[in-house]
C-alpha atoms as a printed R data frame, in Angstrom:
    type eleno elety resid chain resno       x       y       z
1   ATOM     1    CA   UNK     A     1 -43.871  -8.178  -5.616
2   ATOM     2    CA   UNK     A     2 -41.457  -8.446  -8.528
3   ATOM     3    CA   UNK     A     3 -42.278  -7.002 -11.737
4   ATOM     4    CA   UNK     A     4 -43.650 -10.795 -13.418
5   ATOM     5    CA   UNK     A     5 -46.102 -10.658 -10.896
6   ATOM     6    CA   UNK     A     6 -47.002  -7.311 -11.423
7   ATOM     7    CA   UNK     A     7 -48.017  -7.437 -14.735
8   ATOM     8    CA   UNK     A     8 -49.791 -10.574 -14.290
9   ATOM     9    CA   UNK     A     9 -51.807  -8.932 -11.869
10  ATOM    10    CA   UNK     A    10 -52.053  -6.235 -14.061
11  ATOM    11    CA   UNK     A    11 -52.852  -8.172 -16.945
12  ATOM    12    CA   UNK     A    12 -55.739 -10.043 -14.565
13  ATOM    13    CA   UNK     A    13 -57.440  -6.478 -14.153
14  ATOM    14    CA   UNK     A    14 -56.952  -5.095 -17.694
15  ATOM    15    CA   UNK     A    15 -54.469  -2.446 -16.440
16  ATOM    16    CA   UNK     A    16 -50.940  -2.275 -18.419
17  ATOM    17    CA   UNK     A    17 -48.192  -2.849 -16.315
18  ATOM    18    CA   UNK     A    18 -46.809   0.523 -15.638
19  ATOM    19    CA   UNK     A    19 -50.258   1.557 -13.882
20  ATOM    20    CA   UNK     A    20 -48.917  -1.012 -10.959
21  ATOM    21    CA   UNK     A    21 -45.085  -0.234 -11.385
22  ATOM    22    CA   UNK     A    22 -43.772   0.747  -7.607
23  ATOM    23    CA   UNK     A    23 -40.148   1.896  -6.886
24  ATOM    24    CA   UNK     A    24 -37.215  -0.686  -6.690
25  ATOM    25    CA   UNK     A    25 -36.447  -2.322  -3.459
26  ATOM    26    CA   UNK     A    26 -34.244   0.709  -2.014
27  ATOM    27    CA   UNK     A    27 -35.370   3.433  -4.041
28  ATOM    28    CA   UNK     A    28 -36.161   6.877  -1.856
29  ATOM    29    CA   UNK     A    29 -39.811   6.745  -1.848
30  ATOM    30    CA   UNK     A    30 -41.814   9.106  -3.645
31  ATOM    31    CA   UNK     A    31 -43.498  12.155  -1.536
32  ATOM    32    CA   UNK     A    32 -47.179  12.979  -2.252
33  ATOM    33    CA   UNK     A    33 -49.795  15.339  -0.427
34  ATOM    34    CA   UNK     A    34 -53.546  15.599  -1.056
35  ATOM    35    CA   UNK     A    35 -55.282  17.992   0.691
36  ATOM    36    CA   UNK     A    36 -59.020  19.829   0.703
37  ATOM    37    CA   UNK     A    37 -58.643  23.903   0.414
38  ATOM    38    CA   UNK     A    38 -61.623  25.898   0.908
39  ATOM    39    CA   UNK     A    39 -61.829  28.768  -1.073
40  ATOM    40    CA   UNK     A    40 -63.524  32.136  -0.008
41  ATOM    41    CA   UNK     A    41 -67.268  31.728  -1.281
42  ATOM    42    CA   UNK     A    42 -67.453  32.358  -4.550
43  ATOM    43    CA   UNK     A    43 -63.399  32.789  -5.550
44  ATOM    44    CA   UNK     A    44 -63.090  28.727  -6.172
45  ATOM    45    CA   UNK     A    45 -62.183  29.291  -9.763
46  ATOM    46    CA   UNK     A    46 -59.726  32.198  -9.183
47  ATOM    47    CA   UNK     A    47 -57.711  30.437  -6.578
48  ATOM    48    CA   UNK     A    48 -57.320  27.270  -8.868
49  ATOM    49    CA   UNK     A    49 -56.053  29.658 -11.429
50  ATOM    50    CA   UNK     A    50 -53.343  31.434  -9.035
51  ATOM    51    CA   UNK     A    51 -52.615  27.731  -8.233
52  ATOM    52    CA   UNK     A    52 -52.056  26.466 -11.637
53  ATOM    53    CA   UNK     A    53 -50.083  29.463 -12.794
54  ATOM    54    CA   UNK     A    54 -47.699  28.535 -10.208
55  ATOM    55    CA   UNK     A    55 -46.980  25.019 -11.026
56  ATOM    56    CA   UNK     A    56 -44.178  25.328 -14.018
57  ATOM    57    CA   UNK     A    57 -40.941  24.391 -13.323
58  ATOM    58    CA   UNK     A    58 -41.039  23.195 -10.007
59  ATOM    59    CA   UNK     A    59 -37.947  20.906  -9.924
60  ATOM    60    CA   UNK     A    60 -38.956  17.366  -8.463
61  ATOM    61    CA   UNK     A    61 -42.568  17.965  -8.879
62  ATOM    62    CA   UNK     A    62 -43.599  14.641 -11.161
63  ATOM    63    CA   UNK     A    63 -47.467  15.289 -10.732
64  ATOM    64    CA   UNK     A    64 -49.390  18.651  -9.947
65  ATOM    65    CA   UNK     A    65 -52.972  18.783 -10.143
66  ATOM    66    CA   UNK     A    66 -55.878  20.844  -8.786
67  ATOM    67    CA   UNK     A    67 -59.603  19.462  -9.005
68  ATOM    68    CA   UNK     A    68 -62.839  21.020  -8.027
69  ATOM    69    CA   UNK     A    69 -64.824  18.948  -5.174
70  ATOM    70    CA   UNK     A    70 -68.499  18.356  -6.787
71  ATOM    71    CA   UNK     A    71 -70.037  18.502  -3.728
72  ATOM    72    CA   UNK     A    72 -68.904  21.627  -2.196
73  ATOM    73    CA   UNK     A    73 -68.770  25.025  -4.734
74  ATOM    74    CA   UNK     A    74 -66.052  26.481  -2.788
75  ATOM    75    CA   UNK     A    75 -63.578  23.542  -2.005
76  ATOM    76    CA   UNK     A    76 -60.686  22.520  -4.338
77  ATOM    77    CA   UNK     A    77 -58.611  18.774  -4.175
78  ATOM    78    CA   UNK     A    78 -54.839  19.199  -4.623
79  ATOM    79    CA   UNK     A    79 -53.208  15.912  -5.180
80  ATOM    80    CA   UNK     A    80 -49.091  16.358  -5.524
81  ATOM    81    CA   UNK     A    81 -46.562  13.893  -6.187
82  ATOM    82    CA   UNK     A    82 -42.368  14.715  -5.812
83  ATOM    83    CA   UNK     A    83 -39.859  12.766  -6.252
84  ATOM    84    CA   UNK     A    84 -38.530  13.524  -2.294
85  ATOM    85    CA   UNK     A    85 -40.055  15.426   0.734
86  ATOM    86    CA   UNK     A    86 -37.110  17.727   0.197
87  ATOM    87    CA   UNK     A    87 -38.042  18.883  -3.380
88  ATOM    88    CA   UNK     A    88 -41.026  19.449  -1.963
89  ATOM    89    CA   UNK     A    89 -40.102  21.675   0.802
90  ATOM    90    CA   UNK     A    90 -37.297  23.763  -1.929
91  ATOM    91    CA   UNK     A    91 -40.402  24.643  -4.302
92  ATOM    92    CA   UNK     A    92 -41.940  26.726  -1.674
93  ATOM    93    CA   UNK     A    93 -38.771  29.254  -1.818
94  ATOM    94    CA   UNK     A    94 -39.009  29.779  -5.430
95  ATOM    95    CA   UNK     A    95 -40.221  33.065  -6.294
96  ATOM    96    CA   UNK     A    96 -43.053  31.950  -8.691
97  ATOM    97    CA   UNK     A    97 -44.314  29.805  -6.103
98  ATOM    98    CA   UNK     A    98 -43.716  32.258  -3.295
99  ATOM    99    CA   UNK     A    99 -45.605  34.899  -5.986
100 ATOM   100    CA   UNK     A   100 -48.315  32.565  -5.765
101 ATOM   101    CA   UNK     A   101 -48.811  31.929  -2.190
102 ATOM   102    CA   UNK     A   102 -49.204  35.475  -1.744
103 ATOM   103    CA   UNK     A   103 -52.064  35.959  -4.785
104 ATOM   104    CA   UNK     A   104 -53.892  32.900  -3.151
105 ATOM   105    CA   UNK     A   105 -53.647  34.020   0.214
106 ATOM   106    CA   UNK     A   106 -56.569  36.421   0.692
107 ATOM   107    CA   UNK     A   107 -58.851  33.746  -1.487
108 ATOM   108    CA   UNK     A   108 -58.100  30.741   1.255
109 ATOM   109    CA   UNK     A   109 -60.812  30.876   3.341
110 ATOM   110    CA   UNK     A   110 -59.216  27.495   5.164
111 ATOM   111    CA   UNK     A   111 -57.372  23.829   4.782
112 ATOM   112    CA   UNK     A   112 -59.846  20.724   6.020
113 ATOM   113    CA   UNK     A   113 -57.846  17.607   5.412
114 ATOM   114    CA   UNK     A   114 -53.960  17.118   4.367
115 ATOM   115    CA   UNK     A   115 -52.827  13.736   4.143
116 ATOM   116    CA   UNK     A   116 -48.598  12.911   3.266
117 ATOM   117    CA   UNK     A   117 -48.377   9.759   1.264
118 ATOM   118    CA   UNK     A   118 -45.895   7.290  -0.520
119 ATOM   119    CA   UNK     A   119 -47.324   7.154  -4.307
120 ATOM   120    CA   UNK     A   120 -45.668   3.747  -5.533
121 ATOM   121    CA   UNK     A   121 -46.616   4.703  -9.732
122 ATOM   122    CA   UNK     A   122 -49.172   4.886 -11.766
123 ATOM   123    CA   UNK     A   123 -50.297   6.343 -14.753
124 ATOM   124    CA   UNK     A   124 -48.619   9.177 -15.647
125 ATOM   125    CA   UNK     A   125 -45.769   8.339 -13.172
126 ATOM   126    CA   UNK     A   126 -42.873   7.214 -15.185
């Protein structure tokens, strides 16, 4: 779809253009992972803090975010988005991120759903 269309279809469901923008034809797709963690009962809101701190300065790393699941008190959404696969395999050597992985650890109580996608834009997603 080139970008007229776009932002007529854009226009046609009140959404600004950018909300729809995807990468050029030949672009290296973007990278994303959203997965369900389960924290250890009760330590939810601790491991989304060790998991926040940790996010700075991850090179590549265009969106980062941790969201509690309403329906289960111990279960946290992350939702990432990199620029490559590769950028996001380098953040897990950095030493604030290894630092990190090693706070959270004891509060994981497990991982029920990881899915690898291709985000193509959207808000916040220049």
């Amino acid at each position: 779809m080139d970008l007229d269309r776009r932002q007529i279809v854009a226009a046609g469901l009140g959404l600004a253009a950018t909300t729809v923008a995807a990468p050029a034809f030949g672009d290296t797709p973007m990278y994303g992972l959203i997965g369900r963690m389960k924290a250890v009962p009760g330590q939810r809101d601790a491991l989304a803090a060790i998991l926040l701190e940790g996010t700075g300065g991850m090179p590549g790393c265009l969106s980062y975010i941790v969201a509690r699941d309403p329906a289960d008190a111990d279960a946290l959404w992350i939702t990432e988005v990199w620029d490559s696969a590769d950028s996001h395999r380098a953040s897990l050597q950095l030493p604030a991120v290894q630092a990190a992985i090693a706070r959270g650890r004891p509060l994981i109580a497990g991982f029920d759903s990881q899915t690898e996608t291709e985000p193509l834009g959207g808000v916040g997603l220049g």
